[in-house]
JSON list of C-alpha atoms in Angstrom, two decimals:
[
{"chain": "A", "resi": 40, "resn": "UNK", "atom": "CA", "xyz": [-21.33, -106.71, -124.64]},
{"chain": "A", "resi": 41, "resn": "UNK", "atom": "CA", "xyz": [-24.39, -104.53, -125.07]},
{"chain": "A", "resi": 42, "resn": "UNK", "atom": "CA", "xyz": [-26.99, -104.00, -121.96]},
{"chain": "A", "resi": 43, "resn": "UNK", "atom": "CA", "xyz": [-30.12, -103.34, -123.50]},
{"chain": "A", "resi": 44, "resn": "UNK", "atom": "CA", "xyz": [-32.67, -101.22, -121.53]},
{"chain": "A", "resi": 45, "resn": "UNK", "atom": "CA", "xyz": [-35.29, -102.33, -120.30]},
{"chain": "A", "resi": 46, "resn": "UNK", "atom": "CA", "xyz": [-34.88, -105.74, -120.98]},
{"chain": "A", "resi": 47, "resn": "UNK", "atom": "CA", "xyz": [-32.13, -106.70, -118.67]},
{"chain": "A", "resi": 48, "resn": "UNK", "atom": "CA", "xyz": [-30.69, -109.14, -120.83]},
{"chain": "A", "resi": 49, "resn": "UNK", "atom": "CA", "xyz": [-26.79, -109.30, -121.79]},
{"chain": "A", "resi": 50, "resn": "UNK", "atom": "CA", "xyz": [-25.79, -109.16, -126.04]},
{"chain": "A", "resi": 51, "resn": "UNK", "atom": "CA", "xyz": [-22.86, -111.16, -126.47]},
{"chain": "A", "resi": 52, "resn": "UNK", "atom": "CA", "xyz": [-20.85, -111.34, -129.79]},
{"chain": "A", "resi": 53, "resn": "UNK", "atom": "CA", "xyz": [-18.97, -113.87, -130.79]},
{"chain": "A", "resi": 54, "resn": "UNK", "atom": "CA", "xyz": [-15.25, -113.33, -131.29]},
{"chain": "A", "resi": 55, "resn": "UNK", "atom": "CA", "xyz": [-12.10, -115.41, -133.06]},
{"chain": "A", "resi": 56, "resn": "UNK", "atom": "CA", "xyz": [-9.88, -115.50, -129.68]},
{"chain": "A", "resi": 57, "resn": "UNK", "atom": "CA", "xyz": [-10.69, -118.15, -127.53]},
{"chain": "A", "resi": 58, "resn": "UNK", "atom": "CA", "xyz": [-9.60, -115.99, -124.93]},
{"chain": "A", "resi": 59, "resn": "UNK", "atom": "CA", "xyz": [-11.81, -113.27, -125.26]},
{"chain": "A", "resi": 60, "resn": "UNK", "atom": "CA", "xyz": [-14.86, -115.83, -125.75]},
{"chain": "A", "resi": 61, "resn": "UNK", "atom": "CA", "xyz": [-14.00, -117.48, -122.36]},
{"chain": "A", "resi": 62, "resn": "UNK", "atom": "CA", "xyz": [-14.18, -113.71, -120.76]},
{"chain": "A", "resi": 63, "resn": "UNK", "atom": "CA", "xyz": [-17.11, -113.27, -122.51]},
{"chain": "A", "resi": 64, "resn": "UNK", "atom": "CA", "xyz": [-18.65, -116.27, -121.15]},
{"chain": "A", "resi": 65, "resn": "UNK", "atom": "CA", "xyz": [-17.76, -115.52, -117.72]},
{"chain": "A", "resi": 66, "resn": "UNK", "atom": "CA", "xyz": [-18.48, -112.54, -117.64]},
{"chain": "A", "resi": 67, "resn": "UNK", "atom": "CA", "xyz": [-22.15, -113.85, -118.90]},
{"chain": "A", "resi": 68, "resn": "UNK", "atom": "CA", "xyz": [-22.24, -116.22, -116.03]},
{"chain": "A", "resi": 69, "resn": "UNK", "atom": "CA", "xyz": [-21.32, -114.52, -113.43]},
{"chain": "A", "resi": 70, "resn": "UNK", "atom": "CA", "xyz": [-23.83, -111.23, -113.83]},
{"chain": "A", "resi": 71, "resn": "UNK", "atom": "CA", "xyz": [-26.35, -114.17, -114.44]},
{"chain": "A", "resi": 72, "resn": "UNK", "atom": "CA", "xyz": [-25.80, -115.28, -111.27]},
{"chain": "A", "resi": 73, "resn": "UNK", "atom": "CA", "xyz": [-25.14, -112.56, -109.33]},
{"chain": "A", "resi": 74, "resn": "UNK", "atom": "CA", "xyz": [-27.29, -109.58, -110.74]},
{"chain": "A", "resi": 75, "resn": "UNK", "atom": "CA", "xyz": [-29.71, -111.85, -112.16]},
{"chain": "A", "resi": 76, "resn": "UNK", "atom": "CA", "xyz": [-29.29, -110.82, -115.63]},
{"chain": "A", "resi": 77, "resn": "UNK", "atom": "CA", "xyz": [-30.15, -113.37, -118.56]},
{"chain": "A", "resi": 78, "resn": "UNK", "atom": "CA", "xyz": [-27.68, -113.21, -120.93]},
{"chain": "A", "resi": 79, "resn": "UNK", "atom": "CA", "xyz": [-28.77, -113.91, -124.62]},
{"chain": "A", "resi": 80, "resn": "UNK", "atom": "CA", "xyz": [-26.58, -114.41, -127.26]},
{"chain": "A", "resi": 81, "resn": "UNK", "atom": "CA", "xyz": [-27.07, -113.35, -130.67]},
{"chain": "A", "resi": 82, "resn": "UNK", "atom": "CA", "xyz": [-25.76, -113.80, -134.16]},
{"chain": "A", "resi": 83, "resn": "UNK", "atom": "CA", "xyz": [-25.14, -110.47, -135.14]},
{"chain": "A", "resi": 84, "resn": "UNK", "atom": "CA", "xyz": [-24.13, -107.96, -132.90]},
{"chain": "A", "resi": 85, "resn": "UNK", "atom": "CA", "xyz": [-23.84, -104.39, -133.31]},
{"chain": "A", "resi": 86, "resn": "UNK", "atom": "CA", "xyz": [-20.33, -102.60, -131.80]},
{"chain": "A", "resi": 87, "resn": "UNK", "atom": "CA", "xyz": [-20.40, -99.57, -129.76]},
{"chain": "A", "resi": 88, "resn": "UNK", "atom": "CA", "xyz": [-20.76, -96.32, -132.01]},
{"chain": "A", "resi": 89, "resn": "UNK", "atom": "CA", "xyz": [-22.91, -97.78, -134.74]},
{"chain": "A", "resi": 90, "resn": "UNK", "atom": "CA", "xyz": [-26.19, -96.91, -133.41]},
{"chain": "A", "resi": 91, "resn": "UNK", "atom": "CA", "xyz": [-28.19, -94.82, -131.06]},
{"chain": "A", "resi": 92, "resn": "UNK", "atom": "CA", "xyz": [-31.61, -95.54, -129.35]},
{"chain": "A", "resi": 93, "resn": "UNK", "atom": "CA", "xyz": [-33.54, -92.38, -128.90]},
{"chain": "A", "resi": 94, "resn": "UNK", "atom": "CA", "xyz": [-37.03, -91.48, -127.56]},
{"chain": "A", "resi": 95, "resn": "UNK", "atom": "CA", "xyz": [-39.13, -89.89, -129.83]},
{"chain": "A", "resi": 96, "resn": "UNK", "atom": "CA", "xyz": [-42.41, -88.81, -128.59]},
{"chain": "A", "resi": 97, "resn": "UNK", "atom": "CA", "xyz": [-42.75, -91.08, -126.32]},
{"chain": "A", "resi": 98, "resn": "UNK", "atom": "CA", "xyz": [-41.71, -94.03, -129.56]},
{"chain": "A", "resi": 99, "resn": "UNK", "atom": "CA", "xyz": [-38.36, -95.95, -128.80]},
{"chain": "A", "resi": 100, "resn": "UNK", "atom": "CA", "xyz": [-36.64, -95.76, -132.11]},
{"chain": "A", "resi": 101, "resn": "UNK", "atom": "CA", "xyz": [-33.27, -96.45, -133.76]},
{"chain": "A", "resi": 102, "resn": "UNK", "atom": "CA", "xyz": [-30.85, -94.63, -135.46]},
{"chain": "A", "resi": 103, "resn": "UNK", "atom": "CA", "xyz": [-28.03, -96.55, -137.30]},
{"chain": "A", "resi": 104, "resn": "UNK", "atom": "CA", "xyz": [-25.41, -96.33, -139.81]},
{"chain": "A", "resi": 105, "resn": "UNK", "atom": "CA", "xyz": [-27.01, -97.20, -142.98]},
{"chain": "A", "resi": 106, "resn": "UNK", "atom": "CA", "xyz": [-24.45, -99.31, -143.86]},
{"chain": "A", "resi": 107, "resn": "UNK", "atom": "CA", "xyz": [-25.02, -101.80, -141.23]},
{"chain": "A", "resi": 108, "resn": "UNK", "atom": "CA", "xyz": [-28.76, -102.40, -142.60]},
{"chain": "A", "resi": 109, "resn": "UNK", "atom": "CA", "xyz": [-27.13, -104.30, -145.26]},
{"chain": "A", "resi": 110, "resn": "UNK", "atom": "CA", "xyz": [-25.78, -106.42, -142.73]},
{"chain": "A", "resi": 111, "resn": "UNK", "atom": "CA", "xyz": [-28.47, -106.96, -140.03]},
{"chain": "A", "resi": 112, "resn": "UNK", "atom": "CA", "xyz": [-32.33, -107.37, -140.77]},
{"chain": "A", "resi": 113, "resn": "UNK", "atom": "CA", "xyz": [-34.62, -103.94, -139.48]},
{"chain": "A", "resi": 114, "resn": "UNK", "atom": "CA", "xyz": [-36.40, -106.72, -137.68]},
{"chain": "A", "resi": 115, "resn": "UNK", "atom": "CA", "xyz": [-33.94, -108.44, -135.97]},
{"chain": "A", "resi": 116, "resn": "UNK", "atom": "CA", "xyz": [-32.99, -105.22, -135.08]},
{"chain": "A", "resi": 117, "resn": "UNK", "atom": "CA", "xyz": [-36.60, -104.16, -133.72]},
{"chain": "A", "resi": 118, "resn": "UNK", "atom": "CA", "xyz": [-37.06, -107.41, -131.46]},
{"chain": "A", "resi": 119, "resn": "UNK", "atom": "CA", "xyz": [-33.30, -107.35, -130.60]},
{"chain": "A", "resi": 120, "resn": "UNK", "atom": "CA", "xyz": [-33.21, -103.89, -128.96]},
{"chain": "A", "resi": 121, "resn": "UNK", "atom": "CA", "xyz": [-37.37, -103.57, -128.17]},
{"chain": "A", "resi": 122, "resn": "UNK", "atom": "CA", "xyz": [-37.80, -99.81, -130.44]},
{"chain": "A", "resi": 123, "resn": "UNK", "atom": "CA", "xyz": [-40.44, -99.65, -132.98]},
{"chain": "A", "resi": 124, "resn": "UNK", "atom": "CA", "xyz": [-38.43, -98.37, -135.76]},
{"chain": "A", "resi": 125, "resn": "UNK", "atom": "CA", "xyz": [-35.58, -97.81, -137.17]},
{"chain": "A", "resi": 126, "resn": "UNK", "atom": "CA", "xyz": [-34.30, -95.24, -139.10]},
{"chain": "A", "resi": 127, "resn": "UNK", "atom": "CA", "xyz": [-30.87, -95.75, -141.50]},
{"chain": "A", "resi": 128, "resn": "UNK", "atom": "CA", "xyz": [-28.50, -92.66, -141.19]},
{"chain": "A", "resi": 129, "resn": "UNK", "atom": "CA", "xyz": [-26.47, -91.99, -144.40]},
{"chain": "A", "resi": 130, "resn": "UNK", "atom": "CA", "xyz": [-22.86, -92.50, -143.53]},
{"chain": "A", "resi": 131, "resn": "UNK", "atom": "CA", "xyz": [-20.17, -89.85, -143.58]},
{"chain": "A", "resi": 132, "resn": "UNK", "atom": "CA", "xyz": [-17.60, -91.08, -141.17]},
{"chain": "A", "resi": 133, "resn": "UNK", "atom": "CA", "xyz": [-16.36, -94.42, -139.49]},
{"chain": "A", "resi": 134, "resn": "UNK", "atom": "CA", "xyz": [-19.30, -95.04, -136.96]},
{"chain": "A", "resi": 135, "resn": "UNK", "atom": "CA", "xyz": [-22.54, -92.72, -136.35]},
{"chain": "A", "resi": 136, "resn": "UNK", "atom": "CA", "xyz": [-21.33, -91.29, -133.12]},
{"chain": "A", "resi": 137, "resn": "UNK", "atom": "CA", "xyz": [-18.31, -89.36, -134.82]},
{"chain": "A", "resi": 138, "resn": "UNK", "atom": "CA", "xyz": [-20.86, -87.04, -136.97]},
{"chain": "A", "resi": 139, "resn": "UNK", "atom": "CA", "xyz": [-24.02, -87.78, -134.69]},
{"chain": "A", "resi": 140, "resn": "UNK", "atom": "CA", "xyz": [-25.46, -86.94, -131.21]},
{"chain": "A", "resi": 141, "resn": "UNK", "atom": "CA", "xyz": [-28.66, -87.56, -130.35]},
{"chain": "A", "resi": 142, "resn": "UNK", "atom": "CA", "xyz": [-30.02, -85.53, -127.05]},
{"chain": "A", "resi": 143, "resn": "UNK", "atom": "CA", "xyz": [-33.47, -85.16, -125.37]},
{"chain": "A", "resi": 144, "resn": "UNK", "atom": "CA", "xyz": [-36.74, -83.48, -127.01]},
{"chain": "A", "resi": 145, "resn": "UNK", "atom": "CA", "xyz": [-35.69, -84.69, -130.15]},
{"chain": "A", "resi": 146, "resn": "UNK", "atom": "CA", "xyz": [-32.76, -82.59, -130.77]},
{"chain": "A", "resi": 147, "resn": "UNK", "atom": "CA", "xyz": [-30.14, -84.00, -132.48]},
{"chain": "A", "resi": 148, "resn": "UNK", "atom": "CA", "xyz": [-26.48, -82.80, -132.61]},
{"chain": "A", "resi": 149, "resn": "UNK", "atom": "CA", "xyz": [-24.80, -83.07, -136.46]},
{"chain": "A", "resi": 150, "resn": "UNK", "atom": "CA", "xyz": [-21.02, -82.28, -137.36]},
{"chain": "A", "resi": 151, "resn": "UNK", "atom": "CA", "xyz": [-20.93, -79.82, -140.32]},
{"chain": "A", "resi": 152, "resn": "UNK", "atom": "CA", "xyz": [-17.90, -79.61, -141.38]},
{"chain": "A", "resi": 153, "resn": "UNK", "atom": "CA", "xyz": [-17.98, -76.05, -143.13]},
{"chain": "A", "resi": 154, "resn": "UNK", "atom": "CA", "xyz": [-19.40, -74.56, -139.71]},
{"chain": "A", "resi": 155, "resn": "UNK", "atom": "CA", "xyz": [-15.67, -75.55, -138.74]},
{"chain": "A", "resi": 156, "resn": "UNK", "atom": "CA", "xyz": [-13.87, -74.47, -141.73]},
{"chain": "A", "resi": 157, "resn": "UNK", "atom": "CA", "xyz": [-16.08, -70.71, -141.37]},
{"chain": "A", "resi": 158, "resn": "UNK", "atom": "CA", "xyz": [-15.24, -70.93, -137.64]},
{"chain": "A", "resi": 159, "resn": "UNK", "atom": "CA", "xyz": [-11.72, -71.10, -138.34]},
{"chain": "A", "resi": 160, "resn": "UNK", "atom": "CA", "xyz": [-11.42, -68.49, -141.04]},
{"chain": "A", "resi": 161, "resn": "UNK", "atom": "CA", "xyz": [-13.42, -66.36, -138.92]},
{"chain": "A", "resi": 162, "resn": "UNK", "atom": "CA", "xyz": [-11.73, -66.38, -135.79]},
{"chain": "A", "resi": 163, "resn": "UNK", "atom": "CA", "xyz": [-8.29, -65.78, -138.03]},
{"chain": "A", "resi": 164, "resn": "UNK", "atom": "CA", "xyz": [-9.83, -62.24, -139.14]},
{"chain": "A", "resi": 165, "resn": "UNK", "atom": "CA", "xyz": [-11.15, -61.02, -136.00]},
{"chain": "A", "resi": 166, "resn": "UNK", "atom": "CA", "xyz": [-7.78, -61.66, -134.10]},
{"chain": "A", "resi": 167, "resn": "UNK", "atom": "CA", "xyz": [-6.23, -59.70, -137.12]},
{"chain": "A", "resi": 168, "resn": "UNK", "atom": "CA", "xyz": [-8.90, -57.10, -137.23]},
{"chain": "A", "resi": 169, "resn": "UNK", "atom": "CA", "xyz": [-8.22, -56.63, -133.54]},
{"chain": "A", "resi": 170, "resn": "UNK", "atom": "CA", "xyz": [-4.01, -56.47, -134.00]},
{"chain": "A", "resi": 171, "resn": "UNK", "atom": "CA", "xyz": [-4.73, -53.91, -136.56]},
{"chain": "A", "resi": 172, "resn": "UNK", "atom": "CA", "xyz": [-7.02, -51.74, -134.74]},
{"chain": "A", "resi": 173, "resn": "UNK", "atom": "CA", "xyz": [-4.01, -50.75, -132.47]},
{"chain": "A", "resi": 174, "resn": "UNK", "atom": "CA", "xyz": [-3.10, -50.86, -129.06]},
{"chain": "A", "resi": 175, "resn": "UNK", "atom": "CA", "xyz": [-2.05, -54.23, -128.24]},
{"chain": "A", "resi": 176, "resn": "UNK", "atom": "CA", "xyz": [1.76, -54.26, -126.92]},
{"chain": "A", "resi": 177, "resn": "UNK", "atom": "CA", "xyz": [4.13, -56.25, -128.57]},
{"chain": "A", "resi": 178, "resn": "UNK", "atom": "CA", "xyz": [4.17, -59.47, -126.34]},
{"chain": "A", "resi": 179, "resn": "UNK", "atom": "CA", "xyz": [0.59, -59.82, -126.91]},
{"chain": "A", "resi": 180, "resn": "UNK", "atom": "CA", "xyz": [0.91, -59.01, -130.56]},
{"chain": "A", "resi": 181, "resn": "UNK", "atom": "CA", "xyz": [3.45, -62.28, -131.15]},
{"chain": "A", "resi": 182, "resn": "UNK", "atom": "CA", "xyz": [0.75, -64.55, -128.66]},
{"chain": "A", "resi": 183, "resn": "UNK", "atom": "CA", "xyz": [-1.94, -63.30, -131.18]},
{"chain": "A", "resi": 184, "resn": "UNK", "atom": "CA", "xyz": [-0.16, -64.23, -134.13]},
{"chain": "A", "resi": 185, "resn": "UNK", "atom": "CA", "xyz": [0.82, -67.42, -132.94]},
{"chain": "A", "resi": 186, "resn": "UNK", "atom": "CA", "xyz": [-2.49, -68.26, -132.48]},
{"chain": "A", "resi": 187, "resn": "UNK", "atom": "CA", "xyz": [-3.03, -66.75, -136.08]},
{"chain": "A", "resi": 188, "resn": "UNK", "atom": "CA", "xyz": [-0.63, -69.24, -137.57]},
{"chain": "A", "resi": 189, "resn": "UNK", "atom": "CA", "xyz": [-2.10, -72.07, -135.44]},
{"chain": "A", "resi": 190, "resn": "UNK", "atom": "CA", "xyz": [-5.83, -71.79, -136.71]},
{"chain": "A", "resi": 191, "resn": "UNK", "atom": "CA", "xyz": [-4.33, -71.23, -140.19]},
{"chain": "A", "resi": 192, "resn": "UNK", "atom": "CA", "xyz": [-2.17, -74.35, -139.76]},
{"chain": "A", "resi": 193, "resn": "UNK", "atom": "CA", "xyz": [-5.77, -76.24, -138.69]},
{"chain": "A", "resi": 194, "resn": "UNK", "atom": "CA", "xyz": [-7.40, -75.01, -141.68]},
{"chain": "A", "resi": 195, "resn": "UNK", "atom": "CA", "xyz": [-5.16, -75.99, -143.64]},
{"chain": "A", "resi": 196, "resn": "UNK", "atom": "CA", "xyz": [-4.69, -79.79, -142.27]},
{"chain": "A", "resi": 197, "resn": "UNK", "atom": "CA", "xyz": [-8.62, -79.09, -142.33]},
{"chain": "A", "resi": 198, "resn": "UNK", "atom": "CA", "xyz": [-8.78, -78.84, -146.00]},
{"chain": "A", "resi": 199, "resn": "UNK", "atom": "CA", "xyz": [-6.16, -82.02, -146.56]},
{"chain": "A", "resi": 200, "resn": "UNK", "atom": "CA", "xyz": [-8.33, -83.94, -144.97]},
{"chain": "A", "resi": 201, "resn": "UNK", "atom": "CA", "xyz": [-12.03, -82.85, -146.45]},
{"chain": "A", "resi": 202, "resn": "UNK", "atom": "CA", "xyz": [-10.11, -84.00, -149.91]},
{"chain": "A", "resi": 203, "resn": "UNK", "atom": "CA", "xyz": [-9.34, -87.16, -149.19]},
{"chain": "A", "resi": 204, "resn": "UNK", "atom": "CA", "xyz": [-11.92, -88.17, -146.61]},
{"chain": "A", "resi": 205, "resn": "UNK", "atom": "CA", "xyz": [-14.05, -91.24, -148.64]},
{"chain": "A", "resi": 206, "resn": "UNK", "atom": "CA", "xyz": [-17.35, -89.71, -147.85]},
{"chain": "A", "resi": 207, "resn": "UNK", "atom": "CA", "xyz": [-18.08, -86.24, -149.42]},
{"chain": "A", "resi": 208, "resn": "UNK", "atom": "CA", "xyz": [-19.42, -84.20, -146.86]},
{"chain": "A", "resi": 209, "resn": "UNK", "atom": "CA", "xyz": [-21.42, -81.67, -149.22]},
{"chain": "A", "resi": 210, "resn": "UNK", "atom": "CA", "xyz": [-22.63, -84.40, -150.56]},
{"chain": "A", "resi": 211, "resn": "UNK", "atom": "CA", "xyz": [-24.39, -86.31, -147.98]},
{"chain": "A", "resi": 212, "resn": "UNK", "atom": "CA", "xyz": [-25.19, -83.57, -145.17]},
{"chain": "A", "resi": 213, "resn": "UNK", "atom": "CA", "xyz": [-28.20, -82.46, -146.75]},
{"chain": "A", "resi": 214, "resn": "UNK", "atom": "CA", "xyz": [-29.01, -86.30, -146.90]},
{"chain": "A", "resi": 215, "resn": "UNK", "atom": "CA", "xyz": [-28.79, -86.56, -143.47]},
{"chain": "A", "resi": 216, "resn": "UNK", "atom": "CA", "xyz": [-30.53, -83.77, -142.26]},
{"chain": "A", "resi": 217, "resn": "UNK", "atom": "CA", "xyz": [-33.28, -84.75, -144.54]},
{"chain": "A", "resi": 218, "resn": "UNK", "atom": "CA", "xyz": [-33.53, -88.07, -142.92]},
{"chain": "A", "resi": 219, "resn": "UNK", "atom": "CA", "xyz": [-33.56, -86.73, -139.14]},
{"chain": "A", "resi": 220, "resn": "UNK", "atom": "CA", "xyz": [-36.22, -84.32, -140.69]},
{"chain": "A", "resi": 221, "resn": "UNK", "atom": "CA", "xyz": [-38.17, -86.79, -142.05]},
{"chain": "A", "resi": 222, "resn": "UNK", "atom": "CA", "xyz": [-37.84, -89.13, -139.10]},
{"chain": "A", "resi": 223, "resn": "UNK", "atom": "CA", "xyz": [-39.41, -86.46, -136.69]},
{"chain": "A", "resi": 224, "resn": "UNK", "atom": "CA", "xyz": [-36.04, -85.27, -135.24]},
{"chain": "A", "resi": 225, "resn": "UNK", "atom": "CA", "xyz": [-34.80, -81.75, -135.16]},
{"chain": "A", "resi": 226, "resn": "UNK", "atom": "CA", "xyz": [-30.99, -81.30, -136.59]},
{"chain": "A", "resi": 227, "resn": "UNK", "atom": "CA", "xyz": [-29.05, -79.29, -135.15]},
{"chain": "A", "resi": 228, "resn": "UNK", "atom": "CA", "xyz": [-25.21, -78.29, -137.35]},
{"chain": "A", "resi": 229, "resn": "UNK", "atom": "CA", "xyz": [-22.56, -78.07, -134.93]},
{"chain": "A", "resi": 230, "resn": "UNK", "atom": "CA", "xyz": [-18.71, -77.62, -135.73]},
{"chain": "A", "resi": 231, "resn": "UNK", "atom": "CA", "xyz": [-16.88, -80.83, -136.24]},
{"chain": "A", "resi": 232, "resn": "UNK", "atom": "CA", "xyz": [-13.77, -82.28, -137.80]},
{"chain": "A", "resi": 233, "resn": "UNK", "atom": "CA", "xyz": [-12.71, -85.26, -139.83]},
{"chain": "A", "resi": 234, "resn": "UNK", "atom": "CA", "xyz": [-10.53, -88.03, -138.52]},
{"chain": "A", "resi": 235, "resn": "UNK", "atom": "CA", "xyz": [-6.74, -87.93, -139.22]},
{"chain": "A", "resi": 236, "resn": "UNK", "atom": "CA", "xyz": [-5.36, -88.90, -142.17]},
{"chain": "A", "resi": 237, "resn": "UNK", "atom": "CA", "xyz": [-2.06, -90.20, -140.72]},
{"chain": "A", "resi": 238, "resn": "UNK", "atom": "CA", "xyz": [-2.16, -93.82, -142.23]},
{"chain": "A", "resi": 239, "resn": "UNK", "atom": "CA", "xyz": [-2.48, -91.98, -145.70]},
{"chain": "A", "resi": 240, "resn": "UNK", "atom": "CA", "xyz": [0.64, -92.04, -147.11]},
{"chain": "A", "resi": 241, "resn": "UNK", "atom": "CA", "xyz": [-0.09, -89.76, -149.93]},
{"chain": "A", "resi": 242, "resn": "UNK", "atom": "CA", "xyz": [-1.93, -86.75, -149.14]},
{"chain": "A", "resi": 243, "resn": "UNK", "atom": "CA", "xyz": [-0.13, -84.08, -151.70]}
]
């Protein structure tokens, strides 16, 4: 179920389980009735984490996965969810919120991967530039190299995983930026991580 702003209507989806379509219809029904809400049912319906509606300059606009324009019409999508555009994201993870966060003034949050990797490399030196530089007793001296071997152990799943994630990161960062860009948003890189690569049986 999606609530749409400003609109005060209900997007249902429709589902295989019977029993999830009978919640769904109640659940229609009953904020119909008591809330007032109209709920209107749609043939395509776009999940939670696929899309963002943002304000820009005072335009209501839509980001979304580009992969889900092959699915759904831009002008289903405009009448659908009331923005006057839309602009397709290129993909580098599951859904758009797991490598984008829109906030206010147009400032948009983006994961960048090597901002994490540097991060972690960094923060490995200066805790060894620090040991080395003397005067740290020998309890804290074993803390500090756990931590060592911890952010070396996270780099190192890091890297596993940038290999065999199925979108290339170097590749299509600059593409996204340049679409925010070009959209009138301002990017902003921030650290992030890929997903885990646990149902990947082969990962030498």
């Amino acid at each position: 179920i999606t609530f749409v702003k400003n609109k005060l209507d209900i997007v249902l989806f429709d589902v295989s389980r019977d029993h999830l379509k009978r919640i769904l219809r109640g659940t229609a029904d009953g904020i119909k009735h008591t809330l007032g809400f109209e709920p209107l049912k749609v043939p395509v319906h776009l999940r939670g984490g696929n899309f963002f509606i943002c304000d820009n300059n005072s335009k209501r606009e839509m980001l979304i996965c580009e992969n889900k324009m092959r699915e759904i019409p831009e002008d289903f999508l405009k009448k659908i969810y009331n923005v006057e555009k839309v602009h397709p994201i290129p993909r580098l993870d599951y859904h758009l919120d797991l490598f984008v966060r829109p906030l206010n003034d147009g400032n948009v949050l983006v994961a960048d991967y090597e901002l994490t990797k540097d991060m972690l490399k960094s923060g490995t030196q200066k805790i060894r530039k620090h040991i080395d530089a003397g005067g740290v007793s020998g309890t804290e001296k074993s803390e500090l190299e756990a931590v060592i071997e911890q952010l070396e152990l996270y780099l190192q799943k890091f890297e596993i995983t940038e290999k065999f994630a199925p979108y290339k990161h170097r590749e299509i960062m600059p593409k996204i930026i340049d679409t925010l860009e070009k959209a009138g948003y301002n990017p902003i890189r921030v650290p992030g991580n890929y997903y885990s690569l646990e149902g990947i049986k082969d990962k030498a």
